[in-house]
Amino acid sequence: MPAAKQHILIVEDRGDVRLSLRFLLNNHCYEVFEAESPAVASELLHSHHIDLILLDMNFEFDTTSGEEGLAFLRKQQKTSSPPILAMTAWSSVSLAVEAMQLGAKDFFAKPWDNHAVVMMVKKHLALAQIDHQKAISNQQEPTQLGNSEISSNHNTNSILWHSPQMQKLKAQLERIAKTDATIFLRGENGTGKSCIAEYVHAHSARTGEFVSVNMGAIPESLFESELFGHKKGAFTDAKQDRVGRFELANNGTLFLDEVATMGANQQAKLLRVLESKQFERVGDTLTQQASCRIIAASNADFEAMLESGEFRTDLYFRLNTIELTIPPLSARPEDIIVLAKHFIELHAKQYQLTPLPLSKLAEQALLDYAWPGNVRELSHMMARAVLMAESDCIDVHDLEFKVLKNSSNNASSKDDIPLMTLEDAEKKLLKMALAQTHNNVEQAGELLGISKSAIYRRLEKFAMSTK
């Protein structure tokens, strides 16, 4: 099934410019919407899903100051706006900088280079997707109902065992995998519990599928249907027979993630199946055997939950025949750089880019960081770095570390532009000035307030050409 097209909104008063951008973006399989003014764009944002906005900064009623574009950016700051790329035909570096201060992710000058615009669009769409996935992870939002992960090709390459703690865990898992013992995995969010569960399945004698389900995603009213299946007509919305997760995992492994989120009734129903090893589809009288290995996982404080009665003691002991704790990434520094390089290779391949090495300063910064989001956060960070890096390596300024809210030293002003090195800012402004002046070096120097010879020195420094 082909992937859904991503939607791009062009906000530009000139019809010929909109048409040119539409052709360019349509040729790269994007769905394009057009708005001749910020007011029309605001209406479209309410009625359509938009993934990215190309925003002209000057319109018919205000042709030089960019105030209409800036007003639109201020308005979008108050909403969950898609990424915005600013565009202007006017020789105003300060306007582009002000646009970025107000939330624009990047900018380009008209007339533009088609390849450069397409690459910028691809980069910021990918970054937006990474940020969305990161937000879901941070909120511990459950996966959508019905999106169980079923795998027969057990890709466990992302489990890289280098630290003493993980080497010890690996030896334990390989011994346990050969048995049918129920395993309970504990550890912080993002430590890779699901990946480790799949590793166990891959090293077991199980011939069936690995089926993963997030227990927190299942409403209580659909719990039995999701886990045990149902017969057509069993209830109002049962339009056809449905196979449950226990049945899908027959002779395989059923991974129950976030088990601490289950309510009392759900716990009782799961306990019955674990004790009897039998279940029935909803609306069916035929009893089936539960022939799957159970691996459960959670990051909850089970000692407190057992003491308060939030979680059944008998179910807890059914689930944790063998209990293993996955150490946080900060406790195993030997794995950090190895994993970072692995994720660079992985994401570079995904985005069809050349994998870049890490600078020594970047490696040290990774080792010095506390990693509150663990391996998942490292993966997200490397994905962003792969897309954002503009030099021949990934350096410190390409990494986005989580800033503590109470850290006054790290607090940034709302007026700050996106953080980059002076060299990167210089290169970006030089490219813009040359684009606006059609590669006229003398005019570009006037725009930037530097001499013609200074422009040539920078062109040589950055190995750039005006041809």
Tab-separated table of C-alpha atoms in Angstrom:
chain	number	residue	atom	x	y	z
A	1	MET	CA	0.000	0.000	0.000
A	2	PRO	CA	1.586	3.341	-1.059
A	3	ALA	CA	2.394	5.842	1.663
A	4	ALA	CA	0.018	8.787	2.051
A	5	LYS	CA	1.210	11.986	0.397
A	6	GLN	CA	2.474	14.748	2.656
A	7	HIS	CA	0.653	18.085	2.411
A	8	ILE	CA	2.468	21.361	1.777
A	9	LEU	CA	0.826	24.794	1.939
A	10	ILE	CA	2.251	27.613	-0.217
A	11	VAL	CA	1.389	31.082	1.122
A	12	GLU	CA	2.244	33.537	-1.659
A	13	ASP	CA	0.325	36.389	-3.323
A	14	ARG	CA	1.828	35.885	-6.794
A	15	GLY	CA	0.091	33.176	-8.794
A	16	ASP	CA	3.084	32.475	-11.036
A	17	VAL	CA	5.326	31.811	-8.032
A	18	ARG	CA	2.712	29.472	-6.496
A	19	LEU	CA	2.381	27.640	-9.814
A	20	SER	CA	6.149	27.191	-10.140
A	21	LEU	CA	6.425	25.792	-6.599
A	22	ARG	CA	3.365	23.581	-7.130
A	23	PHE	CA	4.926	21.949	-10.221
A	24	LEU	CA	8.202	21.437	-8.385
A	25	LEU	CA	6.594	19.847	-5.319
A	26	ASN	CA	4.029	17.806	-7.277
A	27	ASN	CA	6.928	16.291	-9.235
A	28	HIS	CA	8.287	15.024	-5.907
A	29	CYS	CA	4.927	13.490	-4.913
A	30	TYR	CA	3.762	16.137	-2.446
A	31	GLU	CA	0.128	17.248	-2.222
A	32	VAL	CA	0.100	21.051	-2.580
A	33	PHE	CA	-2.378	23.611	-1.244
A	34	GLU	CA	-2.246	27.295	-2.161
A	35	ALA	CA	-3.148	30.481	-0.284
A	36	GLU	CA	-2.780	33.985	-1.687
A	37	SER	CA	-2.628	35.576	1.770
A	38	PRO	CA	-1.966	34.710	5.439
A	39	ALA	CA	-5.711	35.071	6.129
A	40	VAL	CA	-6.587	32.394	3.560
A	41	ALA	CA	-3.750	30.235	4.909
A	42	SER	CA	-5.229	30.405	8.420
A	43	GLU	CA	-8.575	29.151	7.086
A	44	LEU	CA	-6.892	26.277	5.232
A	45	LEU	CA	-5.001	25.249	8.365
A	46	HIS	CA	-8.339	24.866	10.174
A	47	SER	CA	-9.892	22.736	7.418
A	48	HIS	CA	-6.975	20.627	6.169
A	49	HIS	CA	-4.059	18.662	7.579
A	50	ILE	CA	-0.852	20.459	6.578
A	51	ASP	CA	2.622	18.994	7.132
A	52	LEU	CA	4.744	22.005	6.119
A	53	ILE	CA	4.244	25.669	5.106
A	54	LEU	CA	6.219	27.739	2.586
A	55	LEU	CA	5.563	31.353	3.643
A	56	ASP	CA	6.281	34.423	1.554
A	57	MET	CA	7.194	37.335	3.813
A	58	ASN	CA	5.891	40.199	1.614
A	59	PHE	CA	2.391	40.614	0.203
A	60	GLU	CA	0.583	43.078	-2.039
A	61	PHE	CA	-0.585	45.313	0.794
A	62	ASP	CA	2.788	45.456	2.530
A	63	THR	CA	5.498	44.915	-0.021
A	64	THR	CA	8.781	45.472	1.780
A	65	SER	CA	8.619	45.214	5.565
A	66	GLY	CA	7.478	41.599	5.743
A	67	GLU	CA	5.018	42.565	8.485
A	68	GLU	CA	2.189	40.360	7.167
A	69	GLY	CA	4.464	37.340	7.129
A	70	LEU	CA	5.800	38.154	10.583
A	71	ALA	CA	2.257	38.595	11.926
A	72	PHE	CA	1.352	35.152	10.572
A	73	LEU	CA	4.413	33.661	12.298
A	74	ARG	CA	3.450	35.318	15.607
A	75	LYS	CA	-0.029	33.825	15.311
A	76	GLN	CA	1.338	30.359	14.566
A	77	GLN	CA	3.593	30.517	17.642
A	78	LYS	CA	0.427	30.170	19.736
A	79	THR	CA	-0.661	26.972	17.960
A	80	SER	CA	0.789	23.557	17.184
A	81	SER	CA	1.863	24.795	13.773
A	82	PRO	CA	3.569	22.622	11.164
A	83	PRO	CA	7.132	23.670	10.275
A	84	ILE	CA	7.328	26.965	8.364
A	85	LEU	CA	9.994	27.842	5.772
A	86	ALA	CA	10.244	31.561	5.020
A	87	MET	CA	10.890	32.871	1.503
A	88	THR	CA	11.543	36.389	0.277
A	89	ALA	CA	12.727	38.044	-2.899
A	90	TRP	CA	13.888	41.140	-1.060
A	91	SER	CA	17.447	41.880	-0.053
A	92	SER	CA	16.834	41.734	3.664
A	93	VAL	CA	18.921	39.394	5.769
A	94	SER	CA	17.431	40.953	8.907
A	95	LEU	CA	13.917	39.936	7.803
A	96	ALA	CA	14.994	36.295	7.423
A	97	VAL	CA	16.613	36.367	10.866
A	98	GLU	CA	13.476	37.928	12.400
A	99	ALA	CA	11.350	35.233	10.760
A	100	MET	CA	13.499	32.538	12.375
A	101	GLN	CA	13.252	34.316	15.731
A	102	LEU	CA	9.465	33.982	15.411
A	103	GLY	CA	9.570	30.271	14.695
A	104	ALA	CA	10.415	29.768	11.017
A	105	LYS	CA	12.574	26.658	10.716
A	106	ASP	CA	14.612	27.843	7.750
A	107	PHE	CA	14.541	30.280	4.827
A	108	PHE	CA	15.410	30.527	1.148
A	109	ALA	CA	15.595	33.398	-1.314
A	110	LYS	CA	13.697	33.899	-4.556
A	111	PRO	CA	14.682	32.999	-7.204
A	112	TRP	CA	15.510	29.661	-5.682
A	113	ASP	CA	17.514	26.583	-6.592
A	114	ASN	CA	15.001	23.749	-7.155
A	115	HIS	CA	17.212	21.004	-5.735
A	116	ALA	CA	18.046	23.049	-2.648
A	117	VAL	CA	14.367	23.793	-1.948
A	118	VAL	CA	13.340	20.155	-2.349
A	119	MET	CA	16.140	18.995	-0.032
A	120	MET	CA	15.141	21.652	2.534
A	121	VAL	CA	11.508	20.508	2.365
A	122	LYS	CA	12.493	16.848	2.768
A	123	LYS	CA	14.770	17.658	5.691
A	124	HIS	CA	12.188	19.613	7.654
A	125	LEU	CA	9.398	17.118	6.991
A	126	ALA	CA	11.672	14.375	8.311
A	127	LEU	CA	12.636	16.483	11.336
A	128	ALA	CA	8.966	17.153	12.072
A	129	GLN	CA	8.269	13.412	11.997
A	130	ILE	CA	11.170	12.777	14.380
A	131	ASP	CA	9.895	15.478	16.739
A	132	HIS	CA	6.403	13.948	16.609
A	133	GLN	CA	7.731	10.507	17.494
A	134	LYS	CA	9.836	12.026	20.262
A	135	ALA	CA	6.803	13.833	21.706
A	136	ILE	CA	4.838	10.579	21.746
A	137	SER	CA	7.711	8.836	23.525
A	138	ASN	CA	8.037	11.634	26.103
A	139	GLN	CA	4.316	11.559	26.832
A	140	GLN	CA	4.408	7.756	27.091
A	141	GLU	CA	1.461	7.790	24.700
A	142	PRO	CA	0.279	4.262	23.832
A	143	THR	CA	0.333	3.018	20.288
A	144	GLN	CA	-2.909	3.106	18.353
A	145	LEU	CA	-5.339	0.302	19.011
A	146	GLY	CA	-4.903	-2.546	16.574
A	147	ASN	CA	-1.314	-1.684	15.669
A	148	SER	CA	0.207	-4.748	17.274
A	149	GLU	CA	3.715	-5.493	16.131
A	150	ILE	CA	3.955	-8.910	14.513
A	151	SER	CA	7.399	-9.969	13.438
A	152	SER	CA	8.753	-13.093	11.817
A	153	ASN	CA	12.053	-11.485	10.755
A	154	HIS	CA	13.634	-10.854	14.099
A	155	ASN	CA	15.817	-7.799	13.641
A	156	THR	CA	17.857	-7.658	16.831
A	157	ASN	CA	20.871	-5.916	15.355
A	158	SER	CA	20.130	-2.749	17.341
A	159	ILE	CA	20.947	-4.594	20.585
A	160	LEU	CA	24.655	-3.932	20.836
A	161	TRP	CA	26.251	-5.573	23.853
A	162	HIS	CA	29.456	-3.849	24.938
A	163	SER	CA	29.151	-2.743	28.555
A	164	PRO	CA	29.695	-5.302	31.343
A	165	GLN	CA	26.052	-4.901	32.455
A	166	MET	CA	24.703	-5.719	28.996
A	167	GLN	CA	27.159	-8.558	28.472
A	168	LYS	CA	25.875	-10.091	31.702
A	169	LEU	CA	22.265	-9.528	30.633
A	170	LYS	CA	22.968	-11.115	27.255
A	171	ALA	CA	24.291	-14.285	28.898
A	172	GLN	CA	21.191	-14.442	31.115
A	173	LEU	CA	18.813	-13.932	28.199
A	174	GLU	CA	20.447	-16.598	26.050
A	175	ARG	CA	20.090	-19.148	28.876
A	176	ILE	CA	16.475	-18.174	29.578
A	177	ALA	CA	15.486	-18.014	25.904
A	178	LYS	CA	15.867	-21.770	25.541
A	179	THR	CA	13.192	-22.331	28.207
A	180	ASP	CA	9.503	-21.389	28.163
A	181	ALA	CA	9.721	-19.397	31.399
A	182	THR	CA	7.617	-16.243	31.642
A	183	ILE	CA	9.860	-13.153	31.764
A	184	PHE	CA	9.184	-9.785	33.345
A	185	LEU	CA	11.328	-6.906	32.046
A	186	ARG	CA	11.689	-3.784	34.156
A	187	GLY	CA	13.478	-0.581	33.283
A	188	GLU	CA	13.081	3.090	32.474
A	189	ASN	CA	11.256	4.280	29.371
A	190	GLY	CA	13.384	4.009	26.254
A	191	THR	CA	15.823	1.376	27.526
A	192	GLY	CA	14.802	-1.074	24.780
A	193	LYS	CA	12.541	-3.548	26.584
A	194	SER	CA	10.600	-4.448	23.421
A	195	CYS	CA	13.833	-4.981	21.481
A	196	ILE	CA	15.120	-7.273	24.214
A	197	ALA	CA	11.842	-9.205	24.230
A	198	GLU	CA	12.263	-9.823	20.520
A	199	TYR	CA	15.864	-10.880	21.123
A	200	VAL	CA	14.604	-13.549	23.537
A	201	HIS	CA	12.091	-14.788	20.962
A	202	ALA	CA	14.743	-14.888	18.224
A	203	HIS	CA	16.960	-17.093	20.408
A	204	SER	CA	14.188	-19.410	21.532
A	205	ALA	CA	12.890	-22.607	19.955
A	206	ARG	CA	9.521	-20.942	19.274
A	207	THR	CA	8.378	-21.338	15.649
A	208	GLY	CA	5.429	-18.944	15.772
A	209	GLU	CA	5.303	-15.159	15.561
A	210	PHE	CA	6.503	-12.452	17.929
A	211	VAL	CA	3.398	-10.366	18.748
A	212	SER	CA	3.745	-7.106	20.668
A	213	VAL	CA	0.821	-5.234	22.220
A	214	ASN	CA	0.733	-2.080	24.339
A	215	MET	CA	-1.722	-2.851	27.136
A	216	GLY	CA	-2.240	0.839	27.846
A	217	ALA	CA	-3.735	1.307	24.365
A	218	ILE	CA	-6.652	-1.069	24.925
A	219	PRO	CA	-9.922	0.338	26.350
A	220	GLU	CA	-11.468	-1.892	28.982
A	221	SER	CA	-14.562	-2.482	26.805
A	222	LEU	CA	-12.410	-3.987	24.029
A	223	PHE	CA	-9.901	-5.834	26.182
A	224	GLU	CA	-11.282	-9.357	25.615
A	225	SER	CA	-11.832	-8.763	21.900
A	226	GLU	CA	-8.277	-7.497	21.397
A	227	LEU	CA	-6.550	-10.231	23.388
A	228	PHE	CA	-8.841	-13.217	22.761
A	229	GLY	CA	-10.670	-12.279	19.549
A	230	HIS	CA	-14.384	-12.337	18.786
A	231	LYS	CA	-16.964	-13.992	16.544
A	232	LYS	CA	-18.984	-12.078	13.982
A	233	GLY	CA	-22.111	-10.638	15.625
A	234	ALA	CA	-20.779	-11.036	19.182
A	235	PHE	CA	-21.514	-7.340	19.763
A	236	THR	CA	-22.761	-4.350	17.755
A	237	ASP	CA	-19.494	-3.503	15.936
A	238	ALA	CA	-18.401	-7.129	15.415
A	239	LYS	CA	-18.842	-7.129	11.611
A	240	GLN	CA	-16.567	-10.131	11.106
A	241	ASP	CA	-14.540	-12.709	13.006
A	242	ARG	CA	-11.412	-11.315	14.646
A	243	VAL	CA	-8.311	-13.190	15.724
A	244	GLY	CA	-6.991	-12.084	19.135
A	245	ARG	CA	-3.393	-11.565	20.177
A	246	PHE	CA	-3.112	-14.861	22.051
A	247	GLU	CA	-4.183	-16.707	18.915
A	248	LEU	CA	-1.835	-14.683	16.683
A	249	ALA	CA	1.058	-15.623	18.962
A	250	ASN	CA	0.272	-19.356	18.891
A	251	ASN	CA	3.570	-21.271	19.286
A	252	GLY	CA	5.310	-17.903	19.416
A	253	THR	CA	5.850	-15.101	21.928
A	254	LEU	CA	3.323	-12.567	23.214
A	255	PHE	CA	4.941	-9.386	24.504
A	256	LEU	CA	2.681	-7.444	26.891
A	257	ASP	CA	4.114	-3.945	27.253
A	258	GLU	CA	3.016	-1.437	29.928
A	259	VAL	CA	1.182	-4.071	31.993
A	260	ALA	CA	0.950	-1.680	34.954
A	261	THR	CA	-1.710	0.312	33.068
A	262	MET	CA	-4.311	-2.481	33.319
A	263	GLY	CA	-7.359	-1.964	35.537
A	264	ALA	CA	-8.657	-4.507	38.058
A	265	ASN	CA	-11.073	-6.216	35.625
A	266	GLN	CA	-8.413	-6.491	32.928
A	267	GLN	CA	-5.970	-7.970	35.422
A	268	ALA	CA	-8.507	-10.614	36.462
A	269	LYS	CA	-9.192	-11.644	32.850
A	270	LEU	CA	-5.494	-11.926	32.033
A	271	LEU	CA	-4.816	-13.900	35.220
A	272	ARG	CA	-7.515	-16.436	34.299
A	273	VAL	CA	-5.815	-17.176	30.975
A	274	LEU	CA	-2.343	-17.401	32.495
A	275	GLU	CA	-3.583	-19.823	35.151
A	276	SER	CA	-5.758	-22.050	32.928
A	277	LYS	CA	-3.814	-21.572	29.667
A	278	GLN	CA	-7.216	-21.444	27.970
A	279	PHE	CA	-9.405	-18.722	26.444
A	280	GLU	CA	-12.489	-18.261	24.283
A	281	ARG	CA	-13.211	-15.718	21.587
A	282	VAL	CA	-15.967	-13.312	22.588
A	283	GLY	CA	-19.278	-14.849	21.425
A	284	ASP	CA	-17.776	-18.313	20.927
A	285	THR	CA	-18.180	-21.487	22.988
A	286	LEU	CA	-15.033	-23.165	21.645
A	287	THR	CA	-12.192	-23.170	24.201
A	288	GLN	CA	-8.710	-22.682	22.755
A	289	GLN	CA	-5.333	-23.388	24.266
A	290	ALA	CA	-3.025	-20.460	24.986
A	291	SER	CA	0.192	-21.844	23.544
A	292	CYS	CA	2.503	-18.856	23.638
A	293	ARG	CA	5.332	-17.634	25.765
A	294	ILE	CA	4.587	-14.486	27.770
A	295	ILE	CA	7.056	-11.633	28.187
A	296	ALA	CA	5.740	-8.639	30.135
A	297	ALA	CA	7.319	-5.222	30.657
A	298	SER	CA	6.808	-2.044	32.649
A	299	ASN	CA	8.668	0.897	34.146
A	300	ALA	CA	6.235	1.232	37.081
A	301	ASP	CA	7.038	0.997	40.790
A	302	PHE	CA	5.459	-2.408	41.361
A	303	GLU	CA	6.428	-2.588	45.008
A	304	ALA	CA	4.264	0.490	45.681
A	305	MET	CA	1.466	-0.800	43.416
A	306	LEU	CA	1.358	-4.159	45.202
A	307	GLU	CA	1.319	-2.493	48.595
A	308	SER	CA	-1.543	-0.169	47.611
A	309	GLY	CA	-3.503	-2.954	45.916
A	310	GLU	CA	-3.375	-1.308	42.475
A	311	PHE	CA	-1.857	-4.467	41.014
A	312	ARG	CA	-2.812	-8.017	41.928
A	313	THR	CA	-0.117	-9.940	43.757
A	314	ASP	CA	-1.143	-13.255	42.167
A	315	LEU	CA	-0.902	-11.785	38.651
A	316	TYR	CA	2.455	-10.192	39.443
A	317	PHE	CA	3.921	-13.544	40.495
A	318	ARG	CA	2.460	-15.204	37.376
A	319	LEU	CA	4.225	-12.642	35.211
A	320	ASN	CA	7.621	-12.527	36.899
A	321	THR	CA	8.808	-16.110	36.982
A	322	ILE	CA	12.087	-14.528	35.922
A	323	GLU	CA	12.507	-10.797	36.475
A	324	LEU	CA	15.218	-8.810	34.724
A	325	THR	CA	16.031	-5.117	34.981
A	326	ILE	CA	17.378	-3.282	31.934
A	327	PRO	CA	19.997	-0.730	33.056
A	328	PRO	CA	19.566	2.882	31.916
A	329	LEU	CA	21.868	4.142	29.181
A	330	SER	CA	23.641	6.482	31.608
A	331	ALA	CA	24.757	3.453	33.617
A	332	ARG	CA	26.490	1.844	30.632
A	333	PRO	CA	28.650	4.507	28.946
A	334	GLU	CA	30.556	1.866	26.954
A	335	ASP	CA	27.441	1.442	24.783
A	336	ILE	CA	26.740	5.110	24.028
A	337	ILE	CA	29.153	5.790	21.149
A	338	VAL	CA	28.630	2.348	19.620
A	339	LEU	CA	24.861	2.865	19.620
A	340	ALA	CA	25.211	6.436	18.326
A	341	LYS	CA	27.248	5.240	15.326
A	342	HIS	CA	24.752	2.437	14.714
A	343	PHE	CA	21.851	4.905	14.655
A	344	ILE	CA	23.765	7.254	12.344
A	345	GLU	CA	24.168	4.389	9.841
A	346	LEU	CA	20.521	3.408	10.260
A	347	HIS	CA	19.043	6.884	9.787
A	348	ALA	CA	21.434	7.856	6.999
A	349	LYS	CA	20.257	4.806	5.079
A	350	GLN	CA	16.615	5.685	5.816
A	351	TYR	CA	17.011	9.243	4.469
A	352	GLN	CA	19.357	8.222	1.640
A	353	LEU	CA	22.238	10.289	3.012
A	354	THR	CA	25.919	9.564	3.518
A	355	PRO	CA	26.635	8.522	7.127
A	356	LEU	CA	28.953	11.012	8.794
A	357	PRO	CA	31.523	10.405	11.547
A	358	LEU	CA	31.171	11.915	15.010
A	359	SER	CA	33.704	14.565	15.985
A	360	LYS	CA	35.697	13.995	19.171
A	361	LEU	CA	33.866	16.885	20.847
A	362	ALA	CA	30.498	15.369	19.875
A	363	GLU	CA	31.523	11.992	21.296
A	364	GLN	CA	32.543	13.616	24.568
A	365	ALA	CA	29.260	15.543	24.740
A	366	LEU	CA	27.324	12.296	24.258
A	367	LEU	CA	29.298	10.659	27.064
A	368	ASP	CA	28.749	13.641	29.388
A	369	TYR	CA	24.951	13.739	28.879
A	370	ALA	CA	22.560	12.141	31.421
A	371	TRP	CA	20.229	10.454	28.852
A	372	PRO	CA	16.842	10.770	30.600
A	373	GLY	CA	15.203	9.262	27.496
A	374	ASN	CA	17.740	6.428	27.231
A	375	VAL	CA	18.326	4.580	23.931
A	376	ARG	CA	15.137	5.958	22.360
A	377	GLU	CA	16.348	9.519	22.956
A	378	LEU	CA	19.758	8.673	21.482
A	379	SER	CA	18.074	7.325	18.339
A	380	HIS	CA	15.976	10.485	17.955
A	381	MET	CA	19.023	12.687	18.509
A	382	MET	CA	21.076	10.885	15.876
A	383	ALA	CA	18.192	11.077	13.389
A	384	ARG	CA	18.080	14.861	13.813
A	385	ALA	CA	21.869	15.124	13.601
A	386	VAL	CA	21.949	13.124	10.351
A	387	LEU	CA	19.459	15.562	8.819
A	388	MET	CA	20.870	18.782	10.294
A	389	ALA	CA	24.623	18.297	9.818
A	390	GLU	CA	26.009	20.487	7.039
A	391	SER	CA	29.733	19.798	7.411
A	392	ASP	CA	31.768	16.642	6.869
A	393	CYS	CA	31.100	15.350	10.392
A	394	ILE	CA	28.499	15.487	13.160
A	395	ASP	CA	29.663	18.056	15.700
A	396	VAL	CA	28.315	19.260	19.060
A	397	HIS	CA	26.102	21.955	17.508
A	398	ASP	CA	24.317	19.248	15.464
A	399	LEU	CA	23.139	17.533	18.650
A	400	GLU	CA	19.986	18.581	20.482
A	401	PHE	CA	20.226	17.872	24.181
A	402	LYS	CA	17.185	18.078	26.426
A	403	VAL	CA	17.361	21.258	28.528
A	404	LEU	CA	16.248	21.067	32.150
A	405	LYS	CA	13.405	23.518	32.815
A	406	ASN	CA	14.945	24.735	36.058
A	407	SER	CA	18.384	25.274	34.582
A	408	SER	CA	19.033	29.004	34.474
A	409	ASN	CA	22.330	28.486	32.697
A	410	ASN	CA	20.637	26.720	29.812
A	411	ALA	CA	17.530	28.879	29.611
A	412	SER	CA	17.096	30.509	26.232
A	413	SER	CA	15.297	33.689	25.372
A	414	LYS	CA	12.130	33.532	23.329
A	415	ASP	CA	13.889	35.881	20.908
A	416	ASP	CA	16.788	33.495	20.226
A	417	ILE	CA	17.155	32.171	16.689
A	418	PRO	CA	17.767	28.398	16.326
A	419	LEU	CA	21.178	27.685	17.803
A	420	MET	CA	24.010	27.192	15.320
A	421	THR	CA	27.708	27.947	15.194
A	422	LEU	CA	28.880	31.319	13.904
A	423	GLU	CA	30.476	29.512	10.979
A	424	ASP	CA	27.164	27.845	10.043
A	425	ALA	CA	25.302	31.165	10.344
A	426	GLU	CA	27.950	32.855	8.194
A	427	LYS	CA	27.669	30.158	5.531
A	428	LYS	CA	23.841	30.320	5.521
A	429	LEU	CA	23.800	34.132	5.176
A	430	LEU	CA	26.452	34.009	2.444
A	431	LYS	CA	24.356	31.506	0.455
A	432	MET	CA	21.279	33.689	0.844
A	433	ALA	CA	23.067	36.876	-0.209
A	434	LEU	CA	24.478	35.175	-3.320
A	435	ALA	CA	21.074	33.729	-4.216
A	436	GLN	CA	19.383	37.128	-3.895
A	437	THR	CA	22.011	38.817	-6.065
A	438	HIS	CA	22.207	36.023	-8.666
A	439	ASN	CA	25.782	35.271	-7.564
A	440	ASN	CA	26.948	38.876	-7.972
A	441	VAL	CA	29.804	38.971	-5.472
A	442	GLU	CA	29.975	42.770	-5.183
A	443	GLN	CA	26.224	43.118	-4.524
A	444	ALA	CA	26.318	40.220	-2.051
A	445	GLY	CA	29.078	42.027	-0.159
A	446	GLU	CA	26.939	45.180	0.004
A	447	LEU	CA	24.023	43.185	1.418
A	448	LEU	CA	26.201	41.689	4.137
A	449	GLY	CA	28.148	44.864	4.833
A	450	ILE	CA	31.531	43.399	3.899
A	451	SER	CA	33.986	43.952	1.073
A	452	LYS	CA	34.197	42.058	-2.206
A	453	SER	CA	37.525	40.535	-1.147
A	454	ALA	CA	35.968	39.393	2.145
A	455	ILE	CA	33.281	37.579	0.149
A	456	TYR	CA	35.934	35.806	-1.921
A	457	ARG	CA	37.846	34.779	1.213
A	458	ARG	CA	34.678	33.209	2.621
A	459	LEU	CA	33.890	31.482	-0.667
A	460	GLU	CA	37.333	29.904	-0.556
A	461	LYS	CA	36.949	29.045	3.149
A	462	PHE	CA	33.658	27.214	2.577
A	463	ALA	CA	34.699	25.740	-0.796
A	464	MET	CA	31.723	27.472	-2.435
A	465	SER	CA	31.411	28.522	-6.048
A	466	THR	CA	29.456	31.349	-7.714
A	467	LYS	CA	29.047	29.381	-10.941
